[in-house]
Structure formats: structure tokens, C-alpha cells
CSV table of N, CA and C in Angstrom, one decimal:
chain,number,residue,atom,x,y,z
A,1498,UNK,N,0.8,-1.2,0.0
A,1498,UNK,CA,0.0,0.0,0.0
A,1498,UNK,C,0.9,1.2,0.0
A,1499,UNK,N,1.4,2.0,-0.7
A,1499,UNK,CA,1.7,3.0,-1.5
A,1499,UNK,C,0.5,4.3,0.0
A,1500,UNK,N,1.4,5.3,0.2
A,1500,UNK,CA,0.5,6.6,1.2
A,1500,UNK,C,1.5,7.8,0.8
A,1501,UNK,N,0.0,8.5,0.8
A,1501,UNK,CA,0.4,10.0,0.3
A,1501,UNK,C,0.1,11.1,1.4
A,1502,UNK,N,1.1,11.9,1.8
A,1502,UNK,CA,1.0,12.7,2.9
A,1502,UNK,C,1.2,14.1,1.9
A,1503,UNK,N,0.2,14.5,1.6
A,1503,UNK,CA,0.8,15.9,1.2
A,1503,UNK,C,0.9,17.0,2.1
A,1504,UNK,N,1.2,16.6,3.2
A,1504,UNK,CA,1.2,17.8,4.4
A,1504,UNK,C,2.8,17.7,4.7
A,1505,UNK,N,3.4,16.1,4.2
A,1505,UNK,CA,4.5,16.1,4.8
A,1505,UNK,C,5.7,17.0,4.0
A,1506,UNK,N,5.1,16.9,2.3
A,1506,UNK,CA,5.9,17.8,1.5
A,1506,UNK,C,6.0,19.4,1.7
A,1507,UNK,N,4.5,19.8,2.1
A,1507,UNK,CA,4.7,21.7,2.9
A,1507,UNK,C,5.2,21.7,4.2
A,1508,UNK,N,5.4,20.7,5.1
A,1508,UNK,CA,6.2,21.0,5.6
A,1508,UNK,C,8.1,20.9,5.6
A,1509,UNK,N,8.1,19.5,4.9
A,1509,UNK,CA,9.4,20.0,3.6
A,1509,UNK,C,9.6,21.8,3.4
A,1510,UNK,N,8.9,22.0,2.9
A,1510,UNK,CA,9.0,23.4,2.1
A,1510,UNK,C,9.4,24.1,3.3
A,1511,UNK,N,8.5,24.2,4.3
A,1511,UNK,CA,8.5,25.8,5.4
A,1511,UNK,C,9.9,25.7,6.2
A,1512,UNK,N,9.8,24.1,6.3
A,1512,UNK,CA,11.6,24.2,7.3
A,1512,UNK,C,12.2,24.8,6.4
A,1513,UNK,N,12.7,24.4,5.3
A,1513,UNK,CA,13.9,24.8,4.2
A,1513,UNK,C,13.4,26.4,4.4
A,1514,UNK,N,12.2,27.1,4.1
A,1514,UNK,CA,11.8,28.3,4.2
A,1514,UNK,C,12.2,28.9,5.0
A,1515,UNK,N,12.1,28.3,6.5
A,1515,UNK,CA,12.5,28.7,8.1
A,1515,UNK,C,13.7,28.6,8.0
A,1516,UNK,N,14.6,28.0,7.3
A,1516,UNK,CA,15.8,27.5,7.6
A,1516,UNK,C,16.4,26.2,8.7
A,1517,UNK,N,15.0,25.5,9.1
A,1517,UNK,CA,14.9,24.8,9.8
A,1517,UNK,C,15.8,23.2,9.3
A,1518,UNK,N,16.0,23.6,8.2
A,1518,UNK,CA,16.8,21.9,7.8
A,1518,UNK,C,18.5,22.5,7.2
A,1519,UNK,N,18.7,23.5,6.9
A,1519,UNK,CA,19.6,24.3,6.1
A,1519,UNK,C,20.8,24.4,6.9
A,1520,UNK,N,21.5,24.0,7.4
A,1520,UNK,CA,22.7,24.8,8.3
A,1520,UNK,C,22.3,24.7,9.6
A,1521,UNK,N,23.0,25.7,10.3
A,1521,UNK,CA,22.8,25.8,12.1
A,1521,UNK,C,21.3,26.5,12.0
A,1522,UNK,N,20.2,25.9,13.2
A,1522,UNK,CA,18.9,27.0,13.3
A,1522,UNK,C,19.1,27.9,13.6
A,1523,UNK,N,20.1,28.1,14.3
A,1523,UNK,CA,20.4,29.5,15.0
A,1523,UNK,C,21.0,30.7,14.5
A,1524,UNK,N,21.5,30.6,12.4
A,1524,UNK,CA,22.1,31.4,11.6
A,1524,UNK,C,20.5,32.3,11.4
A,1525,UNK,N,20.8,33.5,11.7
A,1525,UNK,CA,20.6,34.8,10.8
A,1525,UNK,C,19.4,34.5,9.4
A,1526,UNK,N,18.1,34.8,9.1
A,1526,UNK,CA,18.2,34.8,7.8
A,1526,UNK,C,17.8,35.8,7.2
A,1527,UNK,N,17.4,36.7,7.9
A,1527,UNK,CA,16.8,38.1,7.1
A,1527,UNK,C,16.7,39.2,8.6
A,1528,UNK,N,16.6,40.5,8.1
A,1528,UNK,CA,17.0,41.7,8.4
A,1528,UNK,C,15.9,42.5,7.8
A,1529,UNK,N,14.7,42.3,8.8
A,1529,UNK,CA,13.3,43.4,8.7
A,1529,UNK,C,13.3,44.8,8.7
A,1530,UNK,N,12.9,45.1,7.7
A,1530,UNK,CA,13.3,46.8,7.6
A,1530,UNK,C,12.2,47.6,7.1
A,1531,UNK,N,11.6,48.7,7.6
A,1531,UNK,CA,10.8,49.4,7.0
A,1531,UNK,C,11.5,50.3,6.4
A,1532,UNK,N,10.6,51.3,5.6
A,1532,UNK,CA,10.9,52.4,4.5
A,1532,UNK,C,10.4,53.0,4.0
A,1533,UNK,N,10.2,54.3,4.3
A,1533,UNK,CA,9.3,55.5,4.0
A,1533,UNK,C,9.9,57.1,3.8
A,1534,UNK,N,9.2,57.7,2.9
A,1534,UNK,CA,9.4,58.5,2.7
A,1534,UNK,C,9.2,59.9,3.6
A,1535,UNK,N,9.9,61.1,4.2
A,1535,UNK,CA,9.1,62.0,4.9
A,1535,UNK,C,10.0,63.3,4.9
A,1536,UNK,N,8.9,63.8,4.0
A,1536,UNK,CA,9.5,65.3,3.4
A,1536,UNK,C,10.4,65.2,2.2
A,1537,UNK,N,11.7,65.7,2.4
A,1537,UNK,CA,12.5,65.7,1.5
A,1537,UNK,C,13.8,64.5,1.7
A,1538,UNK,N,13.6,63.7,2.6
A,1538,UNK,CA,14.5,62.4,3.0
A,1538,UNK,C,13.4,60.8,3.2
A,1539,UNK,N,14.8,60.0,2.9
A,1539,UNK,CA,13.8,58.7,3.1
A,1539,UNK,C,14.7,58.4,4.2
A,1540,UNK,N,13.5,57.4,5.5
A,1540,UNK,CA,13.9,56.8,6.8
A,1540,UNK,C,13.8,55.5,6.8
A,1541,UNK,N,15.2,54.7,7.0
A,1541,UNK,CA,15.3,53.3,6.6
A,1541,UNK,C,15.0,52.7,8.1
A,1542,UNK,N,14.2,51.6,8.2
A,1542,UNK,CA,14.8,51.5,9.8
A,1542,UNK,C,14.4,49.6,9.8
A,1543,UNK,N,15.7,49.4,10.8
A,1543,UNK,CA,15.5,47.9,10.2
A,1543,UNK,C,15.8,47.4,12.0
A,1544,UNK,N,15.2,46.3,12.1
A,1544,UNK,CA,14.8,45.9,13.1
A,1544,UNK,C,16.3,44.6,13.7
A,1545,UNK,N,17.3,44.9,14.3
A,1545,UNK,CA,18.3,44.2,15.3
A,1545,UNK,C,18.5,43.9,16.7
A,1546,UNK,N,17.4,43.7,17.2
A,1546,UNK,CA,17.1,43.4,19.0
A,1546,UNK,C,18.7,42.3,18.9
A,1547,UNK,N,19.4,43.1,20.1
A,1547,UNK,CA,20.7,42.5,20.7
A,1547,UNK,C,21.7,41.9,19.7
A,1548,UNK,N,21.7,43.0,18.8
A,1548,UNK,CA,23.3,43.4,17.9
A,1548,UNK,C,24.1,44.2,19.0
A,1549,UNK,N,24.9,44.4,19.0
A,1549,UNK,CA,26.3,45.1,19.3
A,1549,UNK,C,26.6,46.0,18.7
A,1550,UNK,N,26.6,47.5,19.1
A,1550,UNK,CA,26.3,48.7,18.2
A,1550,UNK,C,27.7,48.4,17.8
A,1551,UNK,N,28.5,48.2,18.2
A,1551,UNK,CA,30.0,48.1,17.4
A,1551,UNK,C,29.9,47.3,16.2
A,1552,UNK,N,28.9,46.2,16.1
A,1552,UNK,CA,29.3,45.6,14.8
A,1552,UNK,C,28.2,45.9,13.4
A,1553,UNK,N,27.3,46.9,13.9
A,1553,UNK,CA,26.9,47.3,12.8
A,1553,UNK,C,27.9,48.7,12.1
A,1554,UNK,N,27.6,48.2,10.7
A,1554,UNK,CA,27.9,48.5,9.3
A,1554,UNK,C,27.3,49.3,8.3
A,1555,UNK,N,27.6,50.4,8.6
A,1555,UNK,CA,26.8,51.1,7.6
A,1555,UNK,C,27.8,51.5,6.2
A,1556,UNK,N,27.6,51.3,5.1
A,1556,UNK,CA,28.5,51.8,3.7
A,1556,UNK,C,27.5,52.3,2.4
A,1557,UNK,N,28.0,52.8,1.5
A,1557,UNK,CA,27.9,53.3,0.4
A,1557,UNK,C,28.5,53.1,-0.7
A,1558,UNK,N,28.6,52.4,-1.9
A,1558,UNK,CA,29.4,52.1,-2.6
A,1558,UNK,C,28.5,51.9,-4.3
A,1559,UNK,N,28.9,52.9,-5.1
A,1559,UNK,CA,28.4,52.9,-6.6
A,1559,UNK,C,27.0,52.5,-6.2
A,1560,UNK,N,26.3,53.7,-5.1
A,1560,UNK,CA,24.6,53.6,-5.6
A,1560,UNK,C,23.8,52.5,-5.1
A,1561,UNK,N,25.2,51.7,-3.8
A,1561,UNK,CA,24.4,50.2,-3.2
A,1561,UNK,C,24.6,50.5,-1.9
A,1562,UNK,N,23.7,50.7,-0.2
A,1562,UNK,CA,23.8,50.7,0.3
A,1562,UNK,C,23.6,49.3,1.2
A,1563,UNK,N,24.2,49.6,2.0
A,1563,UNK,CA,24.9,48.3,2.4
A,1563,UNK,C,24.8,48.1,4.1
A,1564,UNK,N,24.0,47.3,4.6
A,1564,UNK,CA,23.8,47.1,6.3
A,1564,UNK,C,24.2,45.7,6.6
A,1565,UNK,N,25.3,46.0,7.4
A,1565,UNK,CA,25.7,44.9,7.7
A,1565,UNK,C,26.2,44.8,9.1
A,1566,UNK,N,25.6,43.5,10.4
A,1566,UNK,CA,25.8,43.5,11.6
A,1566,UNK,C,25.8,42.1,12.4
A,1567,UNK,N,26.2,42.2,13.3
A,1567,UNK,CA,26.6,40.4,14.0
A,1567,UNK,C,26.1,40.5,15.4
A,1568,UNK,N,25.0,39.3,15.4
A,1568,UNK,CA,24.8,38.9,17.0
A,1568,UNK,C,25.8,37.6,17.6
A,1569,UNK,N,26.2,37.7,18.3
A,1569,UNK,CA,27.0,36.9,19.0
A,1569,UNK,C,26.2,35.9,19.8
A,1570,UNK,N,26.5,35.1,19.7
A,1570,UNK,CA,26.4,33.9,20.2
A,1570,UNK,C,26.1,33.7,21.7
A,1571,UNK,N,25.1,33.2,22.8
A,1571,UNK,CA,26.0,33.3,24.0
A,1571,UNK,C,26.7,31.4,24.1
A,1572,UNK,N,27.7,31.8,25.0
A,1572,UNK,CA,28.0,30.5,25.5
A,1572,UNK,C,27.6,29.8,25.8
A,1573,UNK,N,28.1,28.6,25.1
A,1573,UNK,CA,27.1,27.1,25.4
A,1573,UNK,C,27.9,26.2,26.9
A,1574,UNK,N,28.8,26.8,27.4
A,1574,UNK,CA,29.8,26.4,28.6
A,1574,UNK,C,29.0,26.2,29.3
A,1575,UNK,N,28.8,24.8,29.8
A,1575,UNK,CA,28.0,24.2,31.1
A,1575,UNK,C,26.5,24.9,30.8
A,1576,UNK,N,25.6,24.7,29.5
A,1576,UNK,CA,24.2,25.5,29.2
A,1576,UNK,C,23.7,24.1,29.1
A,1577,UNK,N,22.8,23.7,29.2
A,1577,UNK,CA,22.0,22.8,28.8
A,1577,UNK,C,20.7,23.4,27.7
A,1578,UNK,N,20.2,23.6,26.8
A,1578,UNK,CA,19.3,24.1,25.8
A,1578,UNK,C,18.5,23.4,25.7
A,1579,UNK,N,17.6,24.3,26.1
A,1579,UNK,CA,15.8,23.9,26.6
A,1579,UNK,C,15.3,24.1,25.3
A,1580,UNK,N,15.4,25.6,25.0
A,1580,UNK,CA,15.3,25.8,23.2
A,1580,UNK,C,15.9,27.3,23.1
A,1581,UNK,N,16.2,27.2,21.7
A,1581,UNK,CA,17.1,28.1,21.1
A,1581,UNK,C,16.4,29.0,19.8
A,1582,UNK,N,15.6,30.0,20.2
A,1582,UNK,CA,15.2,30.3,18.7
A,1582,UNK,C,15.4,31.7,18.6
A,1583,UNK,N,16.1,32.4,19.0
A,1583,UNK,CA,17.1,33.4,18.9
A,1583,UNK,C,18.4,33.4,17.6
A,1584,UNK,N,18.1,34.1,16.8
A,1584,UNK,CA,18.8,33.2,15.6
A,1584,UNK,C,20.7,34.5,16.1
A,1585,UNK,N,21.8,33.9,16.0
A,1585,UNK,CA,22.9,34.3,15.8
A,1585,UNK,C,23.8,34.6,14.8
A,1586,UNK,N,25.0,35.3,14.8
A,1586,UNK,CA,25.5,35.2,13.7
A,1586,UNK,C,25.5,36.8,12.8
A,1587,UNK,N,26.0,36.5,11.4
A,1587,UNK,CA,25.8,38.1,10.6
A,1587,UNK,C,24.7,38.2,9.8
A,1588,UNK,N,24.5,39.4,9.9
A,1588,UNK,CA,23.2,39.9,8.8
A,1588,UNK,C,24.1,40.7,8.1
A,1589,UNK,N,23.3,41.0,7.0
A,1589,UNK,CA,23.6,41.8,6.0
A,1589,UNK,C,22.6,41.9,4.8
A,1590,UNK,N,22.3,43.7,4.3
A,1590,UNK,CA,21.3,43.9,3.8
A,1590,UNK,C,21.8,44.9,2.5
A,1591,UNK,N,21.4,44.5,1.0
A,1591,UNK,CA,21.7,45.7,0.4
A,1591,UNK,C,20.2,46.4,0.0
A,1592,UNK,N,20.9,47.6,-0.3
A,1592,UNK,CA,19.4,48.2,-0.8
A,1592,UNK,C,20.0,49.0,-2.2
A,1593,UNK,N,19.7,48.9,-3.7
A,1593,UNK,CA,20.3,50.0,-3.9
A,1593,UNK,C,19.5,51.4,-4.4
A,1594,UNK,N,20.4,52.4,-4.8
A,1594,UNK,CA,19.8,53.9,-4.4
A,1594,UNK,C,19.5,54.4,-5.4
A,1595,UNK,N,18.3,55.2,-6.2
A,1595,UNK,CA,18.6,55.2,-7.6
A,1595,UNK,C,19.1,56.6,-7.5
A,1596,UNK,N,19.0,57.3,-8.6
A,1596,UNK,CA,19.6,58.6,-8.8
A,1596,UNK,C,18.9,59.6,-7.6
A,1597,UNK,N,19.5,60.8,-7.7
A,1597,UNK,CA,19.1,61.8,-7.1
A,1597,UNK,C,18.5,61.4,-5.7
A,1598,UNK,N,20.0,60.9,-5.3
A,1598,UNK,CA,19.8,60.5,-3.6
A,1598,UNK,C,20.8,61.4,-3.1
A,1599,UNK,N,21.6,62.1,-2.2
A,1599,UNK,CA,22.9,62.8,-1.4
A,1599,UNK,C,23.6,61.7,-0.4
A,1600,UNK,N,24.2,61.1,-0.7
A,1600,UNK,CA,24.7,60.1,-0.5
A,1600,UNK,C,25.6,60.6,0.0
A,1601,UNK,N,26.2,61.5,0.7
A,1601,UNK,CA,27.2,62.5,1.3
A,1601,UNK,C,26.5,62.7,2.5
A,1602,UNK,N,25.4,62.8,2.1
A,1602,UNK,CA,24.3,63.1,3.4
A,1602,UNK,C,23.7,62.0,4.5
A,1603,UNK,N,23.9,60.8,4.0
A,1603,UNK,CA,23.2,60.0,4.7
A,1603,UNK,C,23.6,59.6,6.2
A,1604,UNK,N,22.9,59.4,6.9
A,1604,UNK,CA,23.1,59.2,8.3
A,1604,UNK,C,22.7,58.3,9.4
A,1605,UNK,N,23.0,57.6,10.1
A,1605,UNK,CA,22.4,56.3,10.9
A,1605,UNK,C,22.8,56.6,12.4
A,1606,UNK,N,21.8,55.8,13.0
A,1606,UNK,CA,21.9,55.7,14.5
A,1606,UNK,C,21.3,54.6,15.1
A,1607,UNK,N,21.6,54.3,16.0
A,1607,UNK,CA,20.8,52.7,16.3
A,1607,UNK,C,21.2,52.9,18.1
A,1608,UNK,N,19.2,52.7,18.4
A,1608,UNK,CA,18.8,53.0,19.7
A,1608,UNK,C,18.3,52.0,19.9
A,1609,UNK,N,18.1,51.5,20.9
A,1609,UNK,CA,17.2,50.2,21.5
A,1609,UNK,C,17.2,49.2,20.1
A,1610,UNK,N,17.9,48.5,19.8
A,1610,UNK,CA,17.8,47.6,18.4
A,1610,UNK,C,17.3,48.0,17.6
A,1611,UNK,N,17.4,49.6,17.2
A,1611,UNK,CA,16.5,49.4,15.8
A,1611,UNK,C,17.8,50.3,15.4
A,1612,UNK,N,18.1,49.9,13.7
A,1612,UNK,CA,19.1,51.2,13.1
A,1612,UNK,C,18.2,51.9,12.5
A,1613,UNK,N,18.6,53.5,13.2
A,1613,UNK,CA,17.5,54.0,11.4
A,1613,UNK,C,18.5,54.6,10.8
A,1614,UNK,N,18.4,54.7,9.6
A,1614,UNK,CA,19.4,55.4,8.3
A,1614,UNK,C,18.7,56.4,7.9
A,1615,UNK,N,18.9,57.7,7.8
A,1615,UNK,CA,18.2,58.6,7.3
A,1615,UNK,C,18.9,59.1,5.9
A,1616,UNK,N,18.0,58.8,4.6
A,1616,UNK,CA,18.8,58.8,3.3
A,1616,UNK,C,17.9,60.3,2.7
A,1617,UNK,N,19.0,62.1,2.7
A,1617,UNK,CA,18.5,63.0,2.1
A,1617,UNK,C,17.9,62.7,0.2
A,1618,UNK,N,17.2,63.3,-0.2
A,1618,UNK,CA,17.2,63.4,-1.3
A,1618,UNK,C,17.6,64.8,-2.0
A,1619,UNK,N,19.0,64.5,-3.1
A,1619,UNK,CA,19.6,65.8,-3.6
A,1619,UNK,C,18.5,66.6,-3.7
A,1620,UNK,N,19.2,67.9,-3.7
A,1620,UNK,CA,19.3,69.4,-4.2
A,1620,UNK,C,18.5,69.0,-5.3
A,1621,UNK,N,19.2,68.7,-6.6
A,1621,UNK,CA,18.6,68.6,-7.6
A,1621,UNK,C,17.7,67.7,-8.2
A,1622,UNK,N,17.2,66.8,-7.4
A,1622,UNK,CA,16.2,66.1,-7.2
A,1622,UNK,C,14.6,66.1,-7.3
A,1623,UNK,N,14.8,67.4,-5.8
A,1623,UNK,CA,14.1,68.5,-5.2
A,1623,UNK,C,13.2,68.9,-6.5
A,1624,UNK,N,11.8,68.7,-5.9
A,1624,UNK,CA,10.8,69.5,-6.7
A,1624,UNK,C,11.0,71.2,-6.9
A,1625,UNK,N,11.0,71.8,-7.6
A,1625,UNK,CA,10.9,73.1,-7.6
A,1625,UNK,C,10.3,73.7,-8.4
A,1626,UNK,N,9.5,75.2,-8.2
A,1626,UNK,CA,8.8,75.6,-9.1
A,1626,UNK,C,9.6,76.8,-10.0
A,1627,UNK,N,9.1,76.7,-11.2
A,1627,UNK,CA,9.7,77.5,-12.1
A,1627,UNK,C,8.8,78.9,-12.6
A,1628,UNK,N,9.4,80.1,-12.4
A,1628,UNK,CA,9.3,81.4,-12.2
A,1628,UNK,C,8.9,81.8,-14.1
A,1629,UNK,N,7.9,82.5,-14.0
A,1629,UNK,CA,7.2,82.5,-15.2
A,1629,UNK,C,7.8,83.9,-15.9
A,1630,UNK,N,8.4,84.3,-16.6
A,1630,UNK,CA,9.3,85.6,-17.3
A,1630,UNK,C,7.4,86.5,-18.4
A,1631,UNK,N,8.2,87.4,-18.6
A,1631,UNK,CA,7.6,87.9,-19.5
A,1631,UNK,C,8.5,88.2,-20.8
A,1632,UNK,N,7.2,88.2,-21.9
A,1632,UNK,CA,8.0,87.8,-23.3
A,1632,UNK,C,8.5,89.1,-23.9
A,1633,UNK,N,9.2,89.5,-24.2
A,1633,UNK,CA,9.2,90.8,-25.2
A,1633,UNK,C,8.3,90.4,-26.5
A,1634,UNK,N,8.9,89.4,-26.7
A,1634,UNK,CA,8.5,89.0,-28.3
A,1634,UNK,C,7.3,89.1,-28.3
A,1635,UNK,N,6.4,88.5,-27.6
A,1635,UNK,CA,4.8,88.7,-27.4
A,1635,UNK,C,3.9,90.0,-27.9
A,1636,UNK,N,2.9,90.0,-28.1
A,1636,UNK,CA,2.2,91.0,-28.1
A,1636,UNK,C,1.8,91.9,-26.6
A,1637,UNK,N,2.2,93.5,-26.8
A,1637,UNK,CA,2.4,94.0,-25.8
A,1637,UNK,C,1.3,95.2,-25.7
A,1638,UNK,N,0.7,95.6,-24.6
A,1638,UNK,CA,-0.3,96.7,-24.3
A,1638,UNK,C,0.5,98.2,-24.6
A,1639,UNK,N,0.3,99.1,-25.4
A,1639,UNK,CA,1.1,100.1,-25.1
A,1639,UNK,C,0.2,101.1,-24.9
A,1640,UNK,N,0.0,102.5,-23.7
A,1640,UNK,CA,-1.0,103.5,-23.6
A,1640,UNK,C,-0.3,104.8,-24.4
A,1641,UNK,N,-1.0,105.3,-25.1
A,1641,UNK,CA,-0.9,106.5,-26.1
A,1641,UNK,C,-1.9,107.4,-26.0
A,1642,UNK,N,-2.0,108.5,-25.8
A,1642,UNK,CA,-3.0,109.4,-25.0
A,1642,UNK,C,-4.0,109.1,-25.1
A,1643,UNK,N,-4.2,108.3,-23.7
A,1643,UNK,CA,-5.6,108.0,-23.1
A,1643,UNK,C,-5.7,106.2,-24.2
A,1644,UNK,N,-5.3,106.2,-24.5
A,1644,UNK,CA,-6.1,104.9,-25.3
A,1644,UNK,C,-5.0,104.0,-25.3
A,1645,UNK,N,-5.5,102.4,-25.5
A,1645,UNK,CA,-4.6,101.6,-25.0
A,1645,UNK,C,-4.4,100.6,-26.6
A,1646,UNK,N,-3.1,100.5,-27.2
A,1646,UNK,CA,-2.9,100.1,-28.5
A,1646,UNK,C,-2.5,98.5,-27.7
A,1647,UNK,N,-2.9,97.3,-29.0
A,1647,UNK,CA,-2.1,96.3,-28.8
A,1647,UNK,C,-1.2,96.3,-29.9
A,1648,UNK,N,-0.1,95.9,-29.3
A,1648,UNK,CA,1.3,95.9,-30.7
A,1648,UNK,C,1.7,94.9,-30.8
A,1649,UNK,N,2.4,94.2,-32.2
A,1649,UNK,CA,3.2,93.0,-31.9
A,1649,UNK,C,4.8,93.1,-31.9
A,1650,UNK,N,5.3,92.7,-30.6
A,1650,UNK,CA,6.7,92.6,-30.3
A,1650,UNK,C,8.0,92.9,-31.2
């Protein structure tokens, strides 16, 4: 008799998904990050409960920004492990930047586990409104005693 478990194949799937069959359970596999826009800058902020502000990584390089940071491990010396789902190890995130970002400007901080990156958007970027001239060339009102001629430029 031949049996078909098709529950046993998704869950195949979600471990490899989880990382649950892949390597150590306890490796890293993603680096949650929100991202919004506000005003004239975008605010990156990605979520690292108990990184080590020393080992995060902030870079810039040809238009790819780059987050990169390590939880350490605690010692397993005389630990017996009840369970472990605290994942360890390095993260690392790229994001890249399209044009008309100030990439000279950008700036990070990281408070209670969260880093935010605050990314300006250039100068020239920047919406701006354009100043309307008057034409010579145009047709122009000219006053000649008491009466008002239209002429062409």
C-alpha cells in the first residue's frame, strides 16, 4: 500500500523556508526593515534586537547601500538548551539607491535595536517651481493718449 502525505511535502517546504533543515537553526536569515518616505528624506529602519552597536555596518558604494551587523552567540559552557530560537550570527542587507539621492548626506543611528538610516534626497532632485518671465517677443499693451494700443513685439 503506497501513502500519500501531502502535508509532509509543505512541511518540507516551510523548514527549508525557516531555515529549519539548512545549516545551524540558530544562523541569521533576514534583516526586517521598513521604508518611507518623509519630506525631503527617506527613513530606513531595520529591526536588530541585541546586535552590538559596534558591529553594525553602515556603507555606500556605486549607488548600493549596504547594512551589515553580528549577534553573538551566548556560550554554550556548562548551558543545557531547553530551546534556542534566537537566531545568531551576521546579517547583511543591500538596498540600492537610484539617482538623485545625497549620498554624502546620509546618516544612521541605532537605539534600542533598531538602526535608522536617514537617506536626504539631492538638491537637484528636489521638486521646484519655475518662475514664469515675461515675453518681449509677445504681443504688448502700449498707452498712447488715453487709449490703449495692442502691438506686436
Amino acid at each position: 500500500m503506497l501513502r500519500f502525505d501531502p502535508f509532509s511535502d509543505i512541511d518540507s517546504v516551510a523548514k527549508q523556508l525557516l531555515g529549519a533543515s539548512a545549516g545551524s537553526p540558530r544562523v541569521p536569515r533576514f534583516m526586517p526593515i521598513d521604508l518611507y518616505k518623509s519630506g525631503d528624506h527617506y527613513v530606513l529602519k531595520a529591526d536588530l534586537p541585541g546586535v552590538d552597536p559596534g558591529s553594525v555596518d553602515v556603507d555606500v558604494d556605486n549607488g548600493i547601500l549596504t547594512l551589515r551587523a553580528e549577534r553573538t552567540a551566548p556560550s554554550d559552557q556548562g548551558v543545557q538548551w531547553i530551546t534556542s530560537e534566537r537566531f545568531s550570527g551576521k546579517y547583511m542587507r543591500q538596498l540600492s539607491l537610484g539617482e538623485g539621492i545625497d549620498t554624502e548626506g546620509i546618516a544612521a543611528t541605532y537605539d534600542n535595536g533598531v538602526l535608522t538610516v536617514t537617506i536626504p534626497v539631492a538638491e537637484k532632485a528636489k521638486p521646484r517651481r519655475i518662475e514664469i518671465g515675461r515675453s518681449t517677443d509677445g504681443p504688448q499693451q502700449v498707452e498712447t493718449g488715453g487709449r490703449t494700443e495692442v502691438t506686436s513685439g
